[in-house]
mmCIF file of C-alpha atoms in Angstrom:
data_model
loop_
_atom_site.group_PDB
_atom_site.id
_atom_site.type_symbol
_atom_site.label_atom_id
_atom_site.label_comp_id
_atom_site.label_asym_id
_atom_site.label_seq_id
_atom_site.Cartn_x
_atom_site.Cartn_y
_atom_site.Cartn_z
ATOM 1 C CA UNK A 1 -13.734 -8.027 -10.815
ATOM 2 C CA UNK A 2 -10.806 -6.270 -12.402
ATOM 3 C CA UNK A 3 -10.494 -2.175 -12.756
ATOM 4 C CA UNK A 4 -11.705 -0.710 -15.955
ATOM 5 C CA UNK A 5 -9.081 1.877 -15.619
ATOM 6 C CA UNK A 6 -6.274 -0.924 -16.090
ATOM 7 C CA UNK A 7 -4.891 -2.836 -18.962
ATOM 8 C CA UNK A 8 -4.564 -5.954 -17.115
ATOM 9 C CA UNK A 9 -6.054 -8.415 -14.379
ATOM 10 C CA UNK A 10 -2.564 -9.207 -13.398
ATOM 11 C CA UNK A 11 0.558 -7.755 -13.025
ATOM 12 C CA UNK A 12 4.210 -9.723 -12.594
ATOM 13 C CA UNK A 13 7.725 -9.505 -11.446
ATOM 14 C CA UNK A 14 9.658 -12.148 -11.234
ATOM 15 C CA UNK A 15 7.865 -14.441 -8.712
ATOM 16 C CA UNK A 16 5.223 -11.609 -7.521
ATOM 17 C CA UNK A 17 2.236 -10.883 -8.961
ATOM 18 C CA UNK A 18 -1.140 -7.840 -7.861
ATOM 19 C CA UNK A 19 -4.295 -8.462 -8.717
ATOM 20 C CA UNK A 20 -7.520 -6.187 -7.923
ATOM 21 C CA UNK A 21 -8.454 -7.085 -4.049
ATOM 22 C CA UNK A 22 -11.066 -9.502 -3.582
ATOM 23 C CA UNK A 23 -13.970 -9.571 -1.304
ATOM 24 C CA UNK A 24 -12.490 -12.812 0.072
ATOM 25 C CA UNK A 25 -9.024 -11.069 0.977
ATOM 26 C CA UNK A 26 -10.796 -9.021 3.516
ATOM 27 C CA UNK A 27 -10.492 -11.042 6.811
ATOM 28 C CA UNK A 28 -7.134 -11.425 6.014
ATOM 29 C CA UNK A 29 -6.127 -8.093 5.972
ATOM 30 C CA UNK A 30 -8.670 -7.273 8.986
ATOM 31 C CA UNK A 31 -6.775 -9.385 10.724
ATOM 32 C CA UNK A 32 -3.061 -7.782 9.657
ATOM 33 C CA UNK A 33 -4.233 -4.223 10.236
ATOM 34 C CA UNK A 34 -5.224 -5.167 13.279
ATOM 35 C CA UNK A 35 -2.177 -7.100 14.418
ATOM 36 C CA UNK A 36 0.096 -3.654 13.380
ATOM 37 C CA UNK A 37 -1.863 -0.919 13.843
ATOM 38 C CA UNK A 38 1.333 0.507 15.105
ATOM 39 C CA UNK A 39 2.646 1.469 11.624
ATOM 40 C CA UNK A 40 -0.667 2.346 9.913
ATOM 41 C CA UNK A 41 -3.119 5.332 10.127
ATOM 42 C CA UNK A 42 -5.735 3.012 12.143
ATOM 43 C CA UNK A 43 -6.847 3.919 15.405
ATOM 44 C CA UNK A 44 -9.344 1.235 16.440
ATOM 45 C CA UNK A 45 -9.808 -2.447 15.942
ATOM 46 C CA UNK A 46 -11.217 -3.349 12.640
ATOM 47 C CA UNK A 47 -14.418 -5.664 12.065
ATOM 48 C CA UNK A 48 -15.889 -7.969 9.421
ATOM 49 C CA UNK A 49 -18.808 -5.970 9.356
ATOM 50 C CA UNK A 50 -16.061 -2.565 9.018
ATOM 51 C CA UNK A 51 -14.539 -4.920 6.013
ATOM 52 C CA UNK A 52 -17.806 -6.265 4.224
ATOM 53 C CA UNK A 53 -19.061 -2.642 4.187
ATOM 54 C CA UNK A 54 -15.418 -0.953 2.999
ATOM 55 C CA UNK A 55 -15.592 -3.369 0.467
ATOM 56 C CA UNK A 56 -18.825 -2.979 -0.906
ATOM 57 C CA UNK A 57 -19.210 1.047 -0.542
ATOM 58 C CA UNK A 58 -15.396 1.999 -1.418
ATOM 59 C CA UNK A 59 -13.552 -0.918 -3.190
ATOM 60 C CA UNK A 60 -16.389 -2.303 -4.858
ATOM 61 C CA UNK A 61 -17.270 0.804 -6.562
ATOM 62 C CA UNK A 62 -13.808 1.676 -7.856
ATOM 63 C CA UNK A 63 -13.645 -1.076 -10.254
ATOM 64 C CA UNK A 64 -15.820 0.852 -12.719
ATOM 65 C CA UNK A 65 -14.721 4.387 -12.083
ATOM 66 C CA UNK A 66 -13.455 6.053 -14.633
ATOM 67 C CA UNK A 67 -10.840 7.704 -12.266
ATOM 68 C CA UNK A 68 -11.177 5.923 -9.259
ATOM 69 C CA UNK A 69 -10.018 7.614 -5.654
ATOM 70 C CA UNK A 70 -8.256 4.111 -4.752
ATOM 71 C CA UNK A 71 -6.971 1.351 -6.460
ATOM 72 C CA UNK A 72 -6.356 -1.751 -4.323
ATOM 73 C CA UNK A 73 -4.779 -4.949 -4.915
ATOM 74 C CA UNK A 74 -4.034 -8.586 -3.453
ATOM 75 C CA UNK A 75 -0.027 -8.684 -3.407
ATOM 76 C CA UNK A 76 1.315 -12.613 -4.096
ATOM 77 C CA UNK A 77 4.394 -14.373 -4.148
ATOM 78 C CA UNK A 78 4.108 -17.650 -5.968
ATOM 79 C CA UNK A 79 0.348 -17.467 -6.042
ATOM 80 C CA UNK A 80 0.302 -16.836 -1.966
ATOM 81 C CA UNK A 81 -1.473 -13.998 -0.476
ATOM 82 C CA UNK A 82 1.464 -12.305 1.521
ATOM 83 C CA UNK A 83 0.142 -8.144 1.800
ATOM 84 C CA UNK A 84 -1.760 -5.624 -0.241
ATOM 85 C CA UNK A 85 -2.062 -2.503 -0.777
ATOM 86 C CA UNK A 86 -1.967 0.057 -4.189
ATOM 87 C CA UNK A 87 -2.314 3.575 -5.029
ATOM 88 C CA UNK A 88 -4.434 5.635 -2.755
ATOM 89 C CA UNK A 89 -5.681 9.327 -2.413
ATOM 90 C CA UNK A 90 -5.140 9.526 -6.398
ATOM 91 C CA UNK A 91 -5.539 13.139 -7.837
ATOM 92 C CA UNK A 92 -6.160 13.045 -11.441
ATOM 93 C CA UNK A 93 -5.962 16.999 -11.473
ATOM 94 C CA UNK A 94 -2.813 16.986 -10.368
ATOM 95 C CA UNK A 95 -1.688 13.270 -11.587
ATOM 96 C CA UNK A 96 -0.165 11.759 -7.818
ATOM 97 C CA UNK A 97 -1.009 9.300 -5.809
ATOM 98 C CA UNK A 98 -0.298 8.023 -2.707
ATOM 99 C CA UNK A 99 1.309 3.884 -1.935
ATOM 100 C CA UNK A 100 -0.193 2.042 0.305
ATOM 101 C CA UNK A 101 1.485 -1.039 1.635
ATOM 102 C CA UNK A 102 1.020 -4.078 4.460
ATOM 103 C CA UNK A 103 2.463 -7.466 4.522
ATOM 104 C CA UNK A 104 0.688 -10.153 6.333
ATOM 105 C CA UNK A 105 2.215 -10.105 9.985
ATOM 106 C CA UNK A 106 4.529 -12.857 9.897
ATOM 107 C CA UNK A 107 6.343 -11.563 6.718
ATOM 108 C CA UNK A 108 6.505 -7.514 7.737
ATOM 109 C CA UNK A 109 9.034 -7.948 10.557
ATOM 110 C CA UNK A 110 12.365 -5.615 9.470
ATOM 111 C CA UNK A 111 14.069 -8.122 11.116
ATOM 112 C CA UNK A 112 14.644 -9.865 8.310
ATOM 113 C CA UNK A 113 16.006 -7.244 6.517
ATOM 114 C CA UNK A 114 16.588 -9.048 3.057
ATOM 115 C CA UNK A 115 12.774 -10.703 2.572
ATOM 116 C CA UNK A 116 11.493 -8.134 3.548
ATOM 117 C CA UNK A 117 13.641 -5.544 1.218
ATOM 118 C CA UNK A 118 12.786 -7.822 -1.796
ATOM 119 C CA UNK A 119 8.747 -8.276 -0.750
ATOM 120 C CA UNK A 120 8.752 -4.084 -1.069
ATOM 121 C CA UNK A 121 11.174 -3.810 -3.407
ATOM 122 C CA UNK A 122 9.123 -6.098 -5.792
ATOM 123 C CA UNK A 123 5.606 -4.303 -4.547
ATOM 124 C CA UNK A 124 6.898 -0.834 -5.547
ATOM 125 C CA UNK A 125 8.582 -2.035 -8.722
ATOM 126 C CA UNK A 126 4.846 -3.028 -9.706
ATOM 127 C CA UNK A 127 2.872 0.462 -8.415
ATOM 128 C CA UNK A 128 5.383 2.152 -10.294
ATOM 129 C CA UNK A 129 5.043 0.345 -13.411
ATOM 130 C CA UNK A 130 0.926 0.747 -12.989
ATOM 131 C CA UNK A 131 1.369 4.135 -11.717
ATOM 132 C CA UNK A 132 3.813 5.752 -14.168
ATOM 133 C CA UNK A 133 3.049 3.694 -17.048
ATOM 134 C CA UNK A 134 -0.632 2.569 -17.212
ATOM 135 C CA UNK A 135 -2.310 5.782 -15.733
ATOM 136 C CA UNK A 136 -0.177 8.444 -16.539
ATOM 137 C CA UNK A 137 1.053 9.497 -13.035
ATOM 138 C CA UNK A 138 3.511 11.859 -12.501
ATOM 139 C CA UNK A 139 4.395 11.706 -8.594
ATOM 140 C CA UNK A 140 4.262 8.563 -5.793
ATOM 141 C CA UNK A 141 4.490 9.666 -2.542
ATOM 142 C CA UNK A 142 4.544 8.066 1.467
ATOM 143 C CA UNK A 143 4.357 8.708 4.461
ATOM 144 C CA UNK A 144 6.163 6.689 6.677
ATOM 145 C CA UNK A 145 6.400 6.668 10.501
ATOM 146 C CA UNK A 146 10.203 6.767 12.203
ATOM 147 C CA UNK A 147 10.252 3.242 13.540
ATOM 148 C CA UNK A 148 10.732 1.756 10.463
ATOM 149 C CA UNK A 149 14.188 1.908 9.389
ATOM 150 C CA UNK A 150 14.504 -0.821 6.547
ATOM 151 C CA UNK A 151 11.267 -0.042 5.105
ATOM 152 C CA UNK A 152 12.546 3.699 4.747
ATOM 153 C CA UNK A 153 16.162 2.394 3.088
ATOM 154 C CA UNK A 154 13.637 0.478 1.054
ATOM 155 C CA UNK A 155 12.071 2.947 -0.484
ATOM 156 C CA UNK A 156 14.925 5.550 -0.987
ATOM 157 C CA UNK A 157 16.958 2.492 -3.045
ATOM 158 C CA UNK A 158 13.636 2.198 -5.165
ATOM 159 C CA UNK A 159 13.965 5.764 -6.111
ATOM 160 C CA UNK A 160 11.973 7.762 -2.987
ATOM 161 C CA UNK A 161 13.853 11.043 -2.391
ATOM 162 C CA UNK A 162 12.762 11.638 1.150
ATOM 163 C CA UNK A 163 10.902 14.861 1.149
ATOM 164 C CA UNK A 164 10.115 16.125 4.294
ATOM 165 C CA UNK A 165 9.360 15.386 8.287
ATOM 166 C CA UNK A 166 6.352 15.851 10.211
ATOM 167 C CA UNK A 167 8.061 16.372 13.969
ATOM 168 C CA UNK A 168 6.205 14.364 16.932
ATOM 169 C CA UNK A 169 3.525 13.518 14.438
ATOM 170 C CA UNK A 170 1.478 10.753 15.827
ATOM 171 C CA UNK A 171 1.569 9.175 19.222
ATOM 172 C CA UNK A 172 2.766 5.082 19.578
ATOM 173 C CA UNK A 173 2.126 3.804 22.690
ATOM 174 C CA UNK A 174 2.374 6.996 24.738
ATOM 175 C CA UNK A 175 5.700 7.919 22.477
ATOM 176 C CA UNK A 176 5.384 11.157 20.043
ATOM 177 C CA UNK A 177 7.210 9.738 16.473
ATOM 178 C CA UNK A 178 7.663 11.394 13.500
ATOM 179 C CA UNK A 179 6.285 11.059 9.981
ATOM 180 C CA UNK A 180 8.703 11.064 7.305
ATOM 181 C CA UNK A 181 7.667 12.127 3.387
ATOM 182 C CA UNK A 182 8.947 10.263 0.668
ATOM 183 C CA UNK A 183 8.095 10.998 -2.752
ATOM 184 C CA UNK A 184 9.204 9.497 -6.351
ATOM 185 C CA UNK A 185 8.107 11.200 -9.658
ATOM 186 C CA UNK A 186 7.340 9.576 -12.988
ATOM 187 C CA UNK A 187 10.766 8.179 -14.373
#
């Protein structure tokens, strides 16, 4: 399956590629959003029965939509799965969407600042170019929780202007943090 929306099945830079998210890519990214809930909007373990029907009542769906809500995709690097993610909460009305990002766990550690600047770096260099020049978007925006320095440099050297912070926004392991507001419009 492929979106109707889109020109293409596949989309490159340099070594990285998207493609639409497969049914088959779902218990691996169970499995990632449950290993860092910590840095995503999930607040209980994730099953393959949660997946199968996500899949098949929200992803599913979208492929045929003539201005789908979501647009997901499988995020490679030489033909391996490492993350996915793609353009969520899309307005049409009001031409933004949202990016939505996760690396498999054993590639999302900021510890090693420079893969993991060039995995995101690459990944946003696509959504833009789908964003901006396939569908017409006019504005990309984040949020971002405060424990993630490098993924927050990442963005603002990929052309994020940082926007705006939401104070003691969610709670990590009995810790208020903020959410921080990034937002890019069409270039």
């Amino acid at each position: 399956m492929s979106y109707k929306i889109l020109g293409h099945d596949r989309y490159t830079t340099d070594a990285y590629s998207v493609t639409a998210l497969r049914e088959s890519h779902m218990p691996f990214i169970k499995q990632w959003r449950n290993e860092q809930m910590d840095v995503l909007r999930q607040n209980k373990r994730l099953t393959d029965e949660d997946q199968k029907r996500y899949y098949r009542q929200v992803i599913e769906p979208s492929f045929i939509q003539e201005q789908p809500s979501l647009i997901l995709f499988a995020f490679f690097l030489n033909d391996e799965l490492i993350g996915y993610g793609g353009l969520t909460n899309l307005n049409w009305e009001h031409k933004r969407a949202e990016i939505s990002y996760l690396l498999k766990t054993e590639r999302s550690s900021e510890v090693d600042t420079q893969r993991y600047t060039h995995d995101f770096g690459a990944f946003l260099t696509l959504m833009k170019h789908i964003a901006f020049q396939e569908l017409g978007i006019h504005r990309l925006f984040t949020e971002t929780y405060d424990i993630r320095p490098v993924h927050i440099r990442v963005l603002e050297e990929n052309g994020f202007r940082f926007e705006g912070r939401m104070y003691d926004h969610v709670s990590i392991n009995g810790r208020y943090v903020d959410s921080l507001l990034h937002g890019c419009l069409e270039e």
